[in-house]
Every structure is written in C-alpha cells, then in structure tokens.
XYZ file of N, CA and C in Angstrom:
447
model
N 1.577 -1.964 12.835
C 1.544 -3.301 13.396
C 0.547 -4.125 12.611
N 0.918 -5.340 12.305
C -0.019 -6.218 11.610
C 0.113 -7.638 12.129
N -0.988 -8.337 12.111
C -0.987 -9.749 12.453
C -2.169 -10.403 11.770
N -2.098 -11.706 11.619
C -3.185 -12.420 10.970
C -2.893 -13.900 10.910
N -3.766 -14.600 10.218
C -3.599 -16.032 10.071
C -4.416 -16.556 8.907
N -4.096 -17.765 8.489
C -4.785 -18.400 7.371
C -5.080 -19.849 7.700
N -6.143 -20.364 7.105
C -6.509 -21.759 7.250
C -7.056 -22.235 5.909
N -6.566 -23.378 5.443
C -7.038 -23.952 4.183
C -7.494 -25.385 4.409
N -8.539 -25.772 3.707
C -9.069 -27.132 3.780
C -9.378 -27.619 2.370
N -9.162 -28.899 2.138
C -9.527 -29.519 0.859
C -10.086 -30.902 1.167
N -11.076 -31.305 0.389
C -11.745 -32.566 0.634
C -12.105 -33.230 -0.686
N -11.700 -34.473 -0.847
C -12.144 -35.300 -1.968
C -13.238 -36.190 -1.392
N -14.488 -35.927 -1.780
C -15.590 -36.604 -1.115
C -16.273 -37.679 -1.959
N -15.943 -37.773 -3.231
C -16.449 -38.831 -4.102
C -15.526 -38.868 -5.312
N -15.610 -39.924 -6.082
C -14.722 -40.050 -7.229
C -14.877 -38.847 -8.167
N -13.762 -38.157 -8.381
C -13.740 -37.019 -9.281
C -14.147 -35.696 -8.650
N -14.691 -35.699 -7.446
C -15.182 -34.481 -6.796
C -14.190 -33.969 -5.759
N -14.059 -32.648 -5.739
C -13.162 -32.002 -4.778
C -13.793 -30.689 -4.321
N -13.796 -30.459 -3.026
C -14.238 -29.189 -2.451
C -13.045 -28.573 -1.726
N -12.960 -27.272 -1.723
C -11.823 -26.615 -1.094
C -12.244 -25.251 -0.581
N -11.548 -24.786 0.424
C -11.835 -23.467 0.977
C -10.622 -22.964 1.748
N -10.612 -21.688 1.957
C -9.558 -21.063 2.733
C -10.057 -19.751 3.294
N -9.524 -19.368 4.413
C -9.877 -18.077 4.996
C -8.622 -17.448 5.565
N -8.538 -16.151 5.435
C -7.426 -15.399 5.992
C -7.969 -14.191 6.739
N -7.371 -13.885 7.855
C -7.779 -12.735 8.658
C -6.533 -11.890 8.897
N -6.663 -10.594 8.680
C -5.533 -9.692 8.865
C -5.986 -8.449 9.618
N -5.163 -8.009 10.503
C -5.394 -6.758 11.216
C -4.124 -5.939 11.049
N -4.227 -4.779 10.407
C -3.054 -3.933 10.176
C -3.397 -2.483 10.505
N -2.676 -1.917 11.447
C -2.883 -0.528 11.867
C -1.548 0.198 11.893
N -1.616 1.500 11.648
C -0.426 2.325 11.824
C -0.227 2.554 13.317
N 0.958 2.316 13.821
C 1.256 2.694 15.204
C 1.375 4.207 15.274
N 2.306 4.722 14.487
C 2.509 6.168 14.387
C 2.722 6.501 12.922
N 1.903 7.401 12.403
C 2.047 7.810 11.011
C 1.577 9.256 10.884
N 2.526 10.156 10.771
C 2.249 11.582 10.634
C 2.971 12.065 9.400
N 2.248 12.795 8.533
C 2.886 13.408 7.367
C 2.274 14.786 7.155
N 2.577 15.423 6.034
C 2.108 16.784 5.762
C 0.586 16.879 5.681
N -0.094 15.746 5.470
C -1.557 15.755 5.325
C -2.278 15.478 6.637
N -1.554 15.062 7.674
C -2.218 14.831 8.947
C -1.594 13.730 9.769
N -2.260 13.442 10.885
C -1.834 12.390 11.810
C -2.771 11.201 11.624
N -2.240 10.098 11.123
C -3.040 8.907 10.836
C -2.718 7.762 11.793
N -2.078 8.108 12.898
C -1.724 7.104 13.903
C -2.972 6.364 14.366
N -2.836 5.066 14.564
C -3.911 4.161 14.995
C -4.974 3.903 13.928
N -4.815 4.452 12.723
C -5.754 4.148 11.630
C -5.379 2.813 10.994
N -6.360 2.193 10.362
C -6.091 0.956 9.631
C -5.303 1.269 8.363
N -4.406 0.368 8.001
C -3.623 0.517 6.777
C -4.568 0.263 5.595
N -4.589 1.158 4.592
C -5.519 0.973 3.477
C -5.187 -0.236 2.596
N -6.201 -0.712 1.894
C -6.105 -1.786 0.889
C -5.862 -3.169 1.484
N -6.019 -3.323 2.776
C -5.850 -4.638 3.405
C -7.210 -5.079 3.928
N -7.835 -6.051 3.265
C -9.154 -6.507 3.717
C -9.082 -7.098 5.129
N -10.161 -6.899 5.887
C -10.236 -7.467 7.232
C -10.159 -8.994 7.163
N -10.697 -9.563 6.078
C -10.616 -11.008 5.874
C -10.703 -11.302 4.384
N -10.242 -12.471 4.005
C -10.437 -12.983 2.651
C -10.879 -14.439 2.799
N -11.691 -14.868 1.873
C -12.127 -16.262 1.880
C -12.206 -16.742 0.439
N -11.865 -17.996 0.232
C -12.027 -18.595 -1.093
C -12.630 -19.968 -0.891
N -13.454 -20.361 -1.825
C -14.124 -21.645 -1.719
C -14.554 -22.078 -3.104
N -14.621 -23.384 -3.287
C -14.985 -23.868 -4.605
C -15.297 -25.350 -4.613
N -15.768 -25.751 -5.770
C -16.150 -27.135 -6.006
C -15.698 -27.493 -7.415
N -15.083 -28.672 -7.566
C -14.588 -29.092 -8.872
C -14.937 -30.558 -9.109
N -15.197 -30.868 -10.378
C -15.444 -32.252 -10.777
C -14.596 -32.556 -11.998
N -13.875 -33.676 -11.964
C -13.052 -34.141 -13.075
C -13.516 -35.544 -13.449
N -14.095 -35.694 -14.641
C -14.571 -37.003 -15.098
C -13.405 -37.826 -15.639
N -13.537 -39.129 -15.596
C -12.480 -40.016 -16.103
C -12.191 -39.772 -17.581
N -13.201 -39.446 -18.359
C -13.029 -39.258 -19.798
C -12.407 -37.911 -20.159
N -12.165 -37.013 -19.136
C -11.448 -35.764 -19.394
C -12.258 -34.502 -19.201
N -13.574 -34.635 -19.130
C -14.385 -33.442 -18.920
C -14.245 -32.930 -17.494
N -14.383 -31.627 -17.316
C -14.314 -31.064 -15.969
C -15.157 -29.804 -15.865
N -15.532 -29.497 -14.647
C -16.239 -28.267 -14.331
C -15.735 -27.780 -12.976
N -15.623 -26.474 -12.832
C -15.105 -25.901 -11.593
C -15.778 -24.562 -11.345
N -16.206 -24.329 -10.116
C -16.790 -23.052 -9.706
C -16.036 -22.589 -8.469
N -15.566 -21.353 -8.505
C -14.796 -20.769 -7.402
C -15.426 -19.447 -6.991
N -15.295 -19.119 -5.726
C -15.707 -17.804 -5.240
C -14.618 -17.267 -4.322
N -14.463 -15.953 -4.361
C -13.504 -15.264 -3.490
C -14.231 -14.098 -2.838
N -14.200 -14.057 -1.530
C -14.838 -12.967 -0.797
C -13.759 -12.130 -0.129
N -13.899 -10.830 -0.242
C -12.966 -9.882 0.357
C -13.724 -9.040 1.363
N -13.216 -8.946 2.586
C -13.830 -8.092 3.593
C -13.603 -6.631 3.269
N -14.293 -5.781 3.968
C -14.173 -4.344 3.705
C -12.745 -3.870 3.965
N -12.348 -2.853 3.207
C -11.037 -2.243 3.420
C -11.116 -0.769 3.108
N -10.247 -0.019 3.768
C -10.202 1.419 3.553
C -9.379 1.724 2.312
N -9.700 2.868 1.698
C -9.048 3.280 0.459
C -8.129 4.492 0.655
N -8.000 4.931 1.899
C -7.158 6.097 2.168
C -6.593 6.014 3.587
N -5.547 6.777 3.826
C -4.918 6.788 5.150
C -5.830 7.391 6.212
N -6.742 8.292 5.805
C -7.656 8.934 6.747
C -8.744 7.975 7.234
N -8.914 6.844 6.541
C -9.981 5.874 6.831
C -11.361 6.495 6.659
N -11.500 7.349 5.632
C -12.798 7.963 5.353
C -13.469 7.350 4.124
N -12.707 6.794 3.212
C -13.259 6.130 2.020
C -13.002 4.640 2.156
N -14.038 3.834 1.830
C -13.841 2.395 1.977
C -14.576 1.624 0.902
N -14.091 0.419 0.683
C -14.742 -0.552 -0.191
C -15.416 -1.555 0.726
N -16.728 -1.721 0.578
C -17.437 -2.716 1.372
C -17.081 -4.118 0.897
N -17.394 -5.115 1.706
C -17.113 -6.506 1.357
C -17.788 -6.869 0.033
N -17.155 -7.756 -0.720
C -17.718 -8.193 -2.006
C -17.219 -9.594 -2.320
N -17.918 -10.255 -3.230
C -17.577 -11.617 -3.631
C -17.481 -11.683 -5.150
N -16.454 -12.359 -5.641
C -16.268 -12.608 -7.068
C -16.460 -14.097 -7.317
N -17.210 -14.436 -8.357
C -17.468 -15.838 -8.689
C -16.928 -16.113 -10.087
N -16.164 -17.204 -10.222
C -15.587 -17.627 -11.496
C -16.007 -19.069 -11.772
N -15.979 -19.464 -13.054
C -16.316 -20.847 -13.406
C -15.564 -21.252 -14.673
N -15.355 -22.569 -14.796
C -14.757 -23.138 -16.008
C -15.432 -24.462 -16.302
N -15.554 -24.751 -17.578
C -16.002 -26.069 -18.015
C -15.135 -26.427 -19.208
N -14.634 -27.665 -19.206
C -13.712 -27.988 -20.282
C -13.434 -29.466 -20.432
N -12.428 -29.721 -21.251
C -11.988 -31.077 -21.565
C -10.472 -31.083 -21.502
N -9.906 -32.125 -20.826
C -8.465 -32.164 -20.613
C -7.928 -33.569 -20.859
N -6.805 -33.638 -21.589
C -6.042 -34.877 -21.757
C -4.606 -34.566 -21.323
N -3.695 -35.513 -21.527
C -2.298 -35.264 -21.165
C -1.686 -34.125 -21.965
N -2.138 -33.924 -23.193
C -1.515 -32.912 -24.045
C -2.428 -31.736 -24.394
N -3.702 -31.803 -24.071
C -4.649 -30.769 -24.480
C -5.557 -30.385 -23.325
N -5.809 -29.093 -23.205
C -6.771 -28.582 -22.220
C -7.531 -27.441 -22.890
N -8.813 -27.643 -23.137
C -9.669 -26.630 -23.756
C -10.815 -26.345 -22.796
N -11.066 -25.068 -22.541
C -12.145 -24.737 -21.608
C -12.817 -23.419 -21.970
N -14.049 -23.306 -21.542
C -14.790 -22.055 -21.560
C -14.701 -21.526 -20.130
N -14.463 -20.228 -19.989
C -14.344 -19.680 -18.645
C -15.183 -18.426 -18.495
N -15.515 -18.146 -17.265
C -16.219 -16.916 -16.904
C -15.590 -16.408 -15.611
N -15.195 -15.143 -15.608
C -14.616 -14.520 -14.413
C -15.536 -13.378 -13.987
N -15.706 -13.254 -12.690
C -16.603 -12.235 -12.140
C -17.978 -12.349 -12.807
N -18.520 -13.539 -12.777
C -19.759 -13.885 -13.483
C -20.882 -12.879 -13.237
N -21.028 -12.425 -12.013
C -22.149 -11.538 -11.670
C -21.804 -10.062 -11.818
N -20.671 -9.786 -12.481
C -20.240 -8.414 -12.792
C -20.200 -7.522 -11.554
N -19.620 -8.037 -10.491
C -19.489 -7.282 -9.239
C -18.617 -6.056 -9.467
N -19.075 -4.906 -9.025
C -18.309 -3.661 -9.136
C -17.584 -3.408 -7.822
N -16.293 -3.116 -7.918
C -15.513 -2.869 -6.715
C -14.322 -1.994 -7.068
N -13.800 -1.323 -6.048
C -12.676 -0.399 -6.228
C -11.397 -1.095 -5.778
N -10.402 -1.096 -6.654
C -9.104 -1.678 -6.320
C -8.269 -0.682 -5.529
N -8.183 0.544 -6.027
C -7.438 1.571 -5.318
C -8.012 2.945 -5.638
N -7.718 3.884 -4.766
C -8.220 5.242 -4.890
C -7.125 6.185 -4.430
N -6.819 7.169 -5.249
C -5.821 8.172 -4.889
C -6.552 9.484 -4.679
N -6.734 9.836 -3.431
C -7.454 11.042 -3.050
C -6.422 12.136 -2.815
N -6.566 13.238 -3.519
C -5.652 14.358 -3.316
C -6.141 15.124 -2.094
N -5.687 14.702 -0.952
C -6.151 15.139 0.367
C -6.614 16.590 0.399
N -7.885 16.759 0.727
C -8.452 18.079 0.915
C -8.782 18.833 -0.356
N -8.484 18.296 -1.525
C -8.733 19.029 -2.760
C -10.075 18.673 -3.389
N -10.659 17.558 -2.953
C -11.914 17.116 -3.570
C -11.679 16.378 -4.876
N -10.419 16.203 -5.244
C -10.097 15.511 -6.490
C -9.358 14.218 -6.228
N -9.305 13.375 -7.240
C -8.587 12.126 -7.118
C -8.877 11.225 -8.301
N -8.289 10.057 -8.283
C -8.550 9.070 -9.319
C -8.317 7.689 -8.724
N -8.798 6.678 -9.415
C -8.631 5.324 -8.913
C -8.878 4.297 -9.996
N -8.872 3.038 -9.598
C -9.099 1.932 -10.522
C -10.215 1.054 -9.989
N -11.063 0.593 -10.885
C -12.096 -0.369 -10.511
C -11.645 -1.754 -10.954
N -12.251 -2.782 -10.341
C -11.916 -4.156 -10.679
C -12.419 -4.531 -12.058
N -11.911 -5.626 -12.576
C -12.306 -6.101 -13.900
C -13.783 -6.472 -13.926
N -14.467 -6.128 -15.014
C -15.876 -6.511 -15.149
C -15.990 -8.001 -15.480
N -17.213 -8.473 -15.645
C -17.432 -9.866 -16.055
C -16.657 -10.112 -17.350
N -15.972 -11.247 -17.403
C -15.163 -11.599 -18.559
C -15.443 -13.053 -18.918
N -15.646 -13.311 -20.199
C -15.943 -14.662 -20.677
C -15.009 -14.977 -21.827
N -14.631 -16.247 -21.964
C -13.738 -16.582 -23.058
C -13.486 -18.065 -23.188
N -12.581 -18.372 -24.093
C -12.156 -19.741 -24.363
C -10.655 -19.784 -24.140
N -10.199 -20.844 -23.505
C -8.779 -21.018 -23.243
C -8.362 -22.373 -23.799
N -7.241 -22.408 -24.477
C -6.724 -23.669 -25.014
C -5.241 -23.776 -24.683
N -4.831 -24.971 -24.275
C -3.437 -25.207 -23.913
C -3.020 -26.538 -24.550
N -1.888 -26.506 -25.241
C -1.383 -27.695 -25.916
C 0.043 -27.948 -25.447
N 0.312 -29.166 -24.987
C 1.662 -29.567 -24.581
C 2.212 -30.498 -25.633
N 3.433 -30.266 -26.042
C 4.070 -31.146 -27.033
C 5.506 -31.387 -26.688
C-alpha cells in the first residue's frame, strides 16, 4: 500500500529573481510479502524516501547573465526488504553561473557541491554477509555550452 502527496511553489519576487520549492511525502508498506528469505509483511518498501524536498533561487539579468542554486533533500529510506539497512536523510546542492542569449547558453556548473556520500541501492545476499551496491555521484564540476541554429 502506498500513498503520498506533493506541493510546489514558485515566486518571482523582484525583477530577474525567482525562488521555488517543492515537497513530496510518500508512505509505502508491504501489506503481505513472503518469499524464500522471510516474511516482510508490514515492512516499508525499500528505496522510497519518507519525503523529498527541492528548493532553489535563480537570478536572470537582462544582459543574459544568470546564476542558480538548487538543493534537493531526501528523507531516510531502507535499502532492503528486511528494513535492517538504511540510508539516512541527505541533501545535494547544485549551482550554475552562466550567460544566455537566444542562440547561446554557456555555463559553469557544480553538482553535489559538498560531495555528499549516499547509497543509491544495496543488494544484500540475505544471510550470507555479502552483497554489493552503488553510491551516488561525487562532486562534479564542468562547463556546459549549448548552441541553437
């Protein structure tokens, strides 16, 4: 069984300035789930954060320059059907600064600026003590250019 909801807000509060945010809440549990590894009935479904939130601030100058900072927060979520391994809540922060015209967009970007470490998924070989998983992308910086013709 799962249920949830989302709410988004955006505000233009001065010339060129925009603030935005959103929040989502989800509750997902197994009603009945039994397999060869056990009975996981009433456990939370793995990989579904209890909540997500995004928020940011952007400025676009008349002459084409812009700057934008975004953050995304993920609530804690379980990494297995047993609900024994979990990822605690974490926040990722991204930013861009650039110049944009009708035909050109050049920017410097940074993703996961503070190099937050987090687990995307985990495959636990139930009862064996072994497993493998994936971690989220580390801090990434670069230049992006887009040309329309």
